[in-house]
Amino acid sequence: MRKCLITERMKNIFSKTLDQINYALLNHYEEVLEYKLTPKQALIMEHIHVHGILTVNELAEKMNMSASAISQLLSKLEDGHFIERTINPESRRKIDVTLGSKGEELYKLYEEVDKQVVSKYYSKLDDEVIDQFEYVVNKIYEVIVEEQNKVKGE
């Protein structure tokens, strides 16, 4: 019975409260959404943005996809100048992927919007609330990773 109540509560928090926050902030991100990336394309872009440079195989591993599936997604991103592919100078069999001009432009825009959102909303939260939020988010992440590792048999 308790597990069912917890499940329902968590469902309400994620599907209602967090969605409400996202909808309330949506108008700030309208310009970013005009880039019309799919969720997989956006995730690829995020990995490249965070790491600076990745090979196709590294992206495939991070995305849990085949290298050929990643290459198809990369082709569309490359056509739109969101990413660039170059031959790795140390190993000609590897392809390096970096952000292209549109990708750099997109992340500069993200940073500007994020600064506005932090300044206008998140800065109003006191340190204790931020600490609690950080603890909860990290705890959720730990549970997810732990459960996924169980499934993988690690």
PDB file of C-alpha atoms in Angstrom:
ATOM      1  CA  MET A   1       0.000   0.000   0.000  1.00  0.00           C
ATOM      2  CA  ARG A   2       2.788   2.460   0.940  1.00  0.00           C
ATOM      3  CA  LYS A   3       4.634   1.749  -2.320  1.00  0.00           C
ATOM      4  CA  CYS A   4       1.480   2.556  -4.276  1.00  0.00           C
ATOM      5  CA  LEU A   5       1.064   5.877  -2.424  1.00  0.00           C
ATOM      6  CA  ILE A   6       4.701   6.773  -3.034  1.00  0.00           C
ATOM      7  CA  THR A   7       4.346   5.883  -6.708  1.00  0.00           C
ATOM      8  CA  GLU A   8       1.257   8.069  -7.052  1.00  0.00           C
ATOM      9  CA  ARG A   9       2.910  10.947  -5.195  1.00  0.00           C
ATOM     10  CA  MET A  10       6.041  10.803  -7.343  1.00  0.00           C
ATOM     11  CA  LYS A  11       3.897  10.595 -10.472  1.00  0.00           C
ATOM     12  CA  ASN A  12       2.068  13.759  -9.404  1.00  0.00           C
ATOM     13  CA  ILE A  13       5.314  15.577  -8.644  1.00  0.00           C
ATOM     14  CA  PHE A  14       6.871  14.673 -11.977  1.00  0.00           C
ATOM     15  CA  SER A  15       3.858  14.841 -14.251  1.00  0.00           C
ATOM     16  CA  LYS A  16       2.189  17.842 -12.695  1.00  0.00           C
ATOM     17  CA  THR A  17       4.549  20.046 -10.737  1.00  0.00           C
ATOM     18  CA  LEU A  18       7.641  19.711 -12.909  1.00  0.00           C
ATOM     19  CA  ASP A  19       5.556  19.999 -16.069  1.00  0.00           C
ATOM     20  CA  GLN A  20       3.956  23.143 -14.670  1.00  0.00           C
ATOM     21  CA  ILE A  21       7.411  24.611 -14.071  1.00  0.00           C
ATOM     22  CA  ASN A  22       8.456  23.696 -17.620  1.00  0.00           C
ATOM     23  CA  TYR A  23       5.315  25.248 -19.104  1.00  0.00           C
ATOM     24  CA  ALA A  24       5.761  28.387 -17.014  1.00  0.00           C
ATOM     25  CA  LEU A  25       9.331  28.783 -18.324  1.00  0.00           C
ATOM     26  CA  LEU A  26       8.525  27.800 -21.914  1.00  0.00           C
ATOM     27  CA  ASN A  27       8.148  31.386 -23.128  1.00  0.00           C
ATOM     28  CA  HIS A  28      11.779  32.065 -22.161  1.00  0.00           C
ATOM     29  CA  TYR A  29      12.956  29.213 -24.385  1.00  0.00           C
ATOM     30  CA  GLU A  30      10.851  29.955 -27.487  1.00  0.00           C
ATOM     31  CA  GLU A  31      13.869  31.166 -29.462  1.00  0.00           C
ATOM     32  CA  VAL A  32      15.792  28.001 -28.546  1.00  0.00           C
ATOM     33  CA  LEU A  33      12.860  25.805 -29.625  1.00  0.00           C
ATOM     34  CA  GLU A  34      12.891  27.421 -33.068  1.00  0.00           C
ATOM     35  CA  TYR A  35      15.951  25.279 -33.837  1.00  0.00           C
ATOM     36  CA  LYS A  36      13.542  22.300 -33.986  1.00  0.00           C
ATOM     37  CA  LEU A  37      15.890  19.557 -32.828  1.00  0.00           C
ATOM     38  CA  THR A  38      14.513  16.115 -32.012  1.00  0.00           C
ATOM     39  CA  PRO A  39      15.140  14.834 -28.460  1.00  0.00           C
ATOM     40  CA  LYS A  40      17.898  12.496 -29.726  1.00  0.00           C
ATOM     41  CA  GLN A  41      19.537  15.291 -31.700  1.00  0.00           C
ATOM     42  CA  ALA A  42      19.373  17.567 -28.648  1.00  0.00           C
ATOM     43  CA  LEU A  43      20.959  14.866 -26.473  1.00  0.00           C
ATOM     44  CA  ILE A  44      23.780  14.378 -28.996  1.00  0.00           C
ATOM     45  CA  MET A  45      24.347  18.124 -29.021  1.00  0.00           C
ATOM     46  CA  GLU A  46      24.427  18.191 -25.210  1.00  0.00           C
ATOM     47  CA  HIS A  47      27.052  15.425 -25.081  1.00  0.00           C
ATOM     48  CA  ILE A  48      29.219  17.259 -27.602  1.00  0.00           C
ATOM     49  CA  HIS A  49      28.750  20.566 -25.787  1.00  0.00           C
ATOM     50  CA  VAL A  50      29.765  19.030 -22.445  1.00  0.00           C
ATOM     51  CA  HIS A  51      32.767  17.073 -23.769  1.00  0.00           C
ATOM     52  CA  GLY A  52      33.916  19.439 -26.519  1.00  0.00           C
ATOM     53  CA  ILE A  53      34.954  16.656 -28.855  1.00  0.00           C
ATOM     54  CA  LEU A  54      33.763  13.063 -29.121  1.00  0.00           C
ATOM     55  CA  THR A  55      34.248  10.272 -31.625  1.00  0.00           C
ATOM     56  CA  VAL A  56      31.250   8.668 -33.302  1.00  0.00           C
ATOM     57  CA  ASN A  57      31.849   5.513 -31.248  1.00  0.00           C
ATOM     58  CA  GLU A  58      31.982   7.477 -27.981  1.00  0.00           C
ATOM     59  CA  LEU A  59      28.676   9.140 -28.870  1.00  0.00           C
ATOM     60  CA  ALA A  60      27.166   5.761 -29.740  1.00  0.00           C
ATOM     61  CA  GLU A  61      28.238   4.389 -26.367  1.00  0.00           C
ATOM     62  CA  LYS A  62      26.908   7.398 -24.439  1.00  0.00           C
ATOM     63  CA  MET A  63      23.594   7.246 -26.305  1.00  0.00           C
ATOM     64  CA  ASN A  64      23.363   3.442 -26.108  1.00  0.00           C
ATOM     65  CA  MET A  65      22.910   3.296 -29.881  1.00  0.00           C
ATOM     66  CA  SER A  66      24.803   1.772 -32.790  1.00  0.00           C
ATOM     67  CA  ALA A  67      27.461   3.825 -34.549  1.00  0.00           C
ATOM     68  CA  SER A  68      25.452   3.631 -37.782  1.00  0.00           C
ATOM     69  CA  ALA A  69      22.315   5.001 -36.074  1.00  0.00           C
ATOM     70  CA  ILE A  70      24.399   7.831 -34.591  1.00  0.00           C
ATOM     71  CA  SER A  71      25.909   8.543 -38.014  1.00  0.00           C
ATOM     72  CA  GLN A  72      22.425   8.981 -39.495  1.00  0.00           C
ATOM     73  CA  LEU A  73      21.519  11.487 -36.776  1.00  0.00           C
ATOM     74  CA  LEU A  74      24.853  13.245 -37.221  1.00  0.00           C
ATOM     75  CA  SER A  75      24.267  13.623 -40.969  1.00  0.00           C
ATOM     76  CA  LYS A  76      21.137  15.682 -40.327  1.00  0.00           C
ATOM     77  CA  LEU A  77      22.913  17.758 -37.691  1.00  0.00           C
ATOM     78  CA  GLU A  78      25.872  18.275 -40.005  1.00  0.00           C
ATOM     79  CA  ASP A  79      23.573  19.370 -42.860  1.00  0.00           C
ATOM     80  CA  GLY A  80      22.172  22.026 -40.517  1.00  0.00           C
ATOM     81  CA  HIS A  81      25.697  23.108 -39.427  1.00  0.00           C
ATOM     82  CA  PHE A  82      24.968  22.074 -35.820  1.00  0.00           C
ATOM     83  CA  ILE A  83      27.980  19.744 -35.754  1.00  0.00           C
ATOM     84  CA  GLU A  84      31.171  19.141 -37.730  1.00  0.00           C
ATOM     85  CA  ARG A  85      32.832  15.806 -38.400  1.00  0.00           C
ATOM     86  CA  THR A  86      36.554  15.574 -39.020  1.00  0.00           C
ATOM     87  CA  ILE A  87      39.036  12.738 -39.335  1.00  0.00           C
ATOM     88  CA  ASN A  88      40.928  12.198 -36.086  1.00  0.00           C
ATOM     89  CA  PRO A  89      44.561  13.239 -36.710  1.00  0.00           C
ATOM     90  CA  GLU A  90      45.887  10.442 -34.464  1.00  0.00           C
ATOM     91  CA  SER A  91      43.788   7.652 -35.951  1.00  0.00           C
ATOM     92  CA  ARG A  92      42.389   8.084 -39.438  1.00  0.00           C
ATOM     93  CA  ARG A  93      39.758   5.413 -38.741  1.00  0.00           C
ATOM     94  CA  LYS A  94      38.116   7.573 -36.069  1.00  0.00           C
ATOM     95  CA  ILE A  95      35.786  10.478 -36.765  1.00  0.00           C
ATOM     96  CA  ASP A  96      35.779  13.394 -34.325  1.00  0.00           C
ATOM     97  CA  VAL A  97      32.557  15.309 -33.761  1.00  0.00           C
ATOM     98  CA  THR A  98      32.460  18.917 -32.528  1.00  0.00           C
ATOM     99  CA  LEU A  99      29.858  21.661 -32.457  1.00  0.00           C
ATOM    100  CA  GLY A 100      29.388  23.531 -35.725  1.00  0.00           C
ATOM    101  CA  SER A 101      28.502  27.199 -36.143  1.00  0.00           C
ATOM    102  CA  LYS A 102      24.763  26.660 -35.501  1.00  0.00           C
ATOM    103  CA  GLY A 103      25.577  24.461 -32.507  1.00  0.00           C
ATOM    104  CA  GLU A 104      27.793  27.153 -30.990  1.00  0.00           C
ATOM    105  CA  GLU A 105      25.064  29.726 -31.685  1.00  0.00           C
ATOM    106  CA  LEU A 106      22.453  27.511 -30.017  1.00  0.00           C
ATOM    107  CA  TYR A 107      24.510  27.067 -26.841  1.00  0.00           C
ATOM    108  CA  LYS A 108      25.250  30.778 -26.577  1.00  0.00           C
ATOM    109  CA  LEU A 109      21.509  31.366 -26.747  1.00  0.00           C
ATOM    110  CA  TYR A 110      20.896  28.648 -24.120  1.00  0.00           C
ATOM    111  CA  GLU A 111      23.399  30.314 -21.791  1.00  0.00           C
ATOM    112  CA  GLU A 112      21.728  33.709 -22.192  1.00  0.00           C
ATOM    113  CA  VAL A 113      18.271  32.287 -21.494  1.00  0.00           C
ATOM    114  CA  ASP A 114      19.533  30.234 -18.541  1.00  0.00           C
ATOM    115  CA  LYS A 115      21.122  33.350 -17.019  1.00  0.00           C
ATOM    116  CA  GLN A 116      17.799  35.197 -17.340  1.00  0.00           C
ATOM    117  CA  VAL A 117      15.850  32.331 -15.742  1.00  0.00           C
ATOM    118  CA  VAL A 118      18.341  32.004 -12.875  1.00  0.00           C
ATOM    119  CA  SER A 119      18.355  35.738 -12.272  1.00  0.00           C
ATOM    120  CA  LYS A 120      14.598  36.155 -12.451  1.00  0.00           C
ATOM    121  CA  TYR A 121      13.436  33.009 -10.623  1.00  0.00           C
ATOM    122  CA  TYR A 122      16.015  30.665  -9.119  1.00  0.00           C
ATOM    123  CA  SER A 123      17.959  33.420  -7.378  1.00  0.00           C
ATOM    124  CA  LYS A 124      14.874  33.985  -5.208  1.00  0.00           C
ATOM    125  CA  LEU A 125      15.391  30.603  -3.512  1.00  0.00           C
ATOM    126  CA  ASP A 126      17.369  30.518  -0.293  1.00  0.00           C
ATOM    127  CA  ASP A 127      20.425  28.284   0.191  1.00  0.00           C
ATOM    128  CA  GLU A 128      18.552  25.748   2.322  1.00  0.00           C
ATOM    129  CA  VAL A 129      15.957  25.117  -0.394  1.00  0.00           C
ATOM    130  CA  ILE A 130      18.670  24.821  -3.040  1.00  0.00           C
ATOM    131  CA  ASP A 131      20.597  22.361  -0.836  1.00  0.00           C
ATOM    132  CA  GLN A 132      17.454  20.249  -0.333  1.00  0.00           C
ATOM    133  CA  PHE A 133      16.696  20.271  -4.038  1.00  0.00           C
ATOM    134  CA  GLU A 134      20.261  19.271  -4.888  1.00  0.00           C
ATOM    135  CA  TYR A 135      20.120  16.419  -2.364  1.00  0.00           C
ATOM    136  CA  VAL A 136      16.837  15.090  -3.759  1.00  0.00           C
ATOM    137  CA  VAL A 137      17.915  15.290  -7.399  1.00  0.00           C
ATOM    138  CA  ASN A 138      21.202  13.513  -6.604  1.00  0.00           C
ATOM    139  CA  LYS A 139      19.329  10.847  -4.637  1.00  0.00           C
ATOM    140  CA  ILE A 140      16.958  10.199  -7.541  1.00  0.00           C
ATOM    141  CA  TYR A 141      19.954   9.914  -9.877  1.00  0.00           C
ATOM    142  CA  GLU A 142      21.669   7.432  -7.520  1.00  0.00           C
ATOM    143  CA  VAL A 143      18.551   5.238  -7.410  1.00  0.00           C
ATOM    144  CA  ILE A 144      18.205   5.293 -11.205  1.00  0.00           C
ATOM    145  CA  VAL A 145      21.870   4.383 -11.776  1.00  0.00           C
ATOM    146  CA  GLU A 146      21.739   1.663  -9.117  1.00  0.00           C
ATOM    147  CA  GLU A 147      18.631   0.088 -10.640  1.00  0.00           C
ATOM    148  CA  GLN A 148      20.015   0.308 -14.185  1.00  0.00           C
ATOM    149  CA  ASN A 149      23.228  -1.361 -13.053  1.00  0.00           C
ATOM    150  CA  LYS A 150      21.172  -4.200 -11.539  1.00  0.00           C
ATOM    151  CA  VAL A 151      19.489  -4.741 -14.890  1.00  0.00           C
ATOM    152  CA  LYS A 152      22.872  -4.768 -16.656  1.00  0.00           C
ATOM    153  CA  GLY A 153      24.133  -7.261 -14.082  1.00  0.00           C
ATOM    154  CA  GLU A 154      26.948  -5.092 -12.783  1.00  0.00           C
TER     155      GLU A 154
END
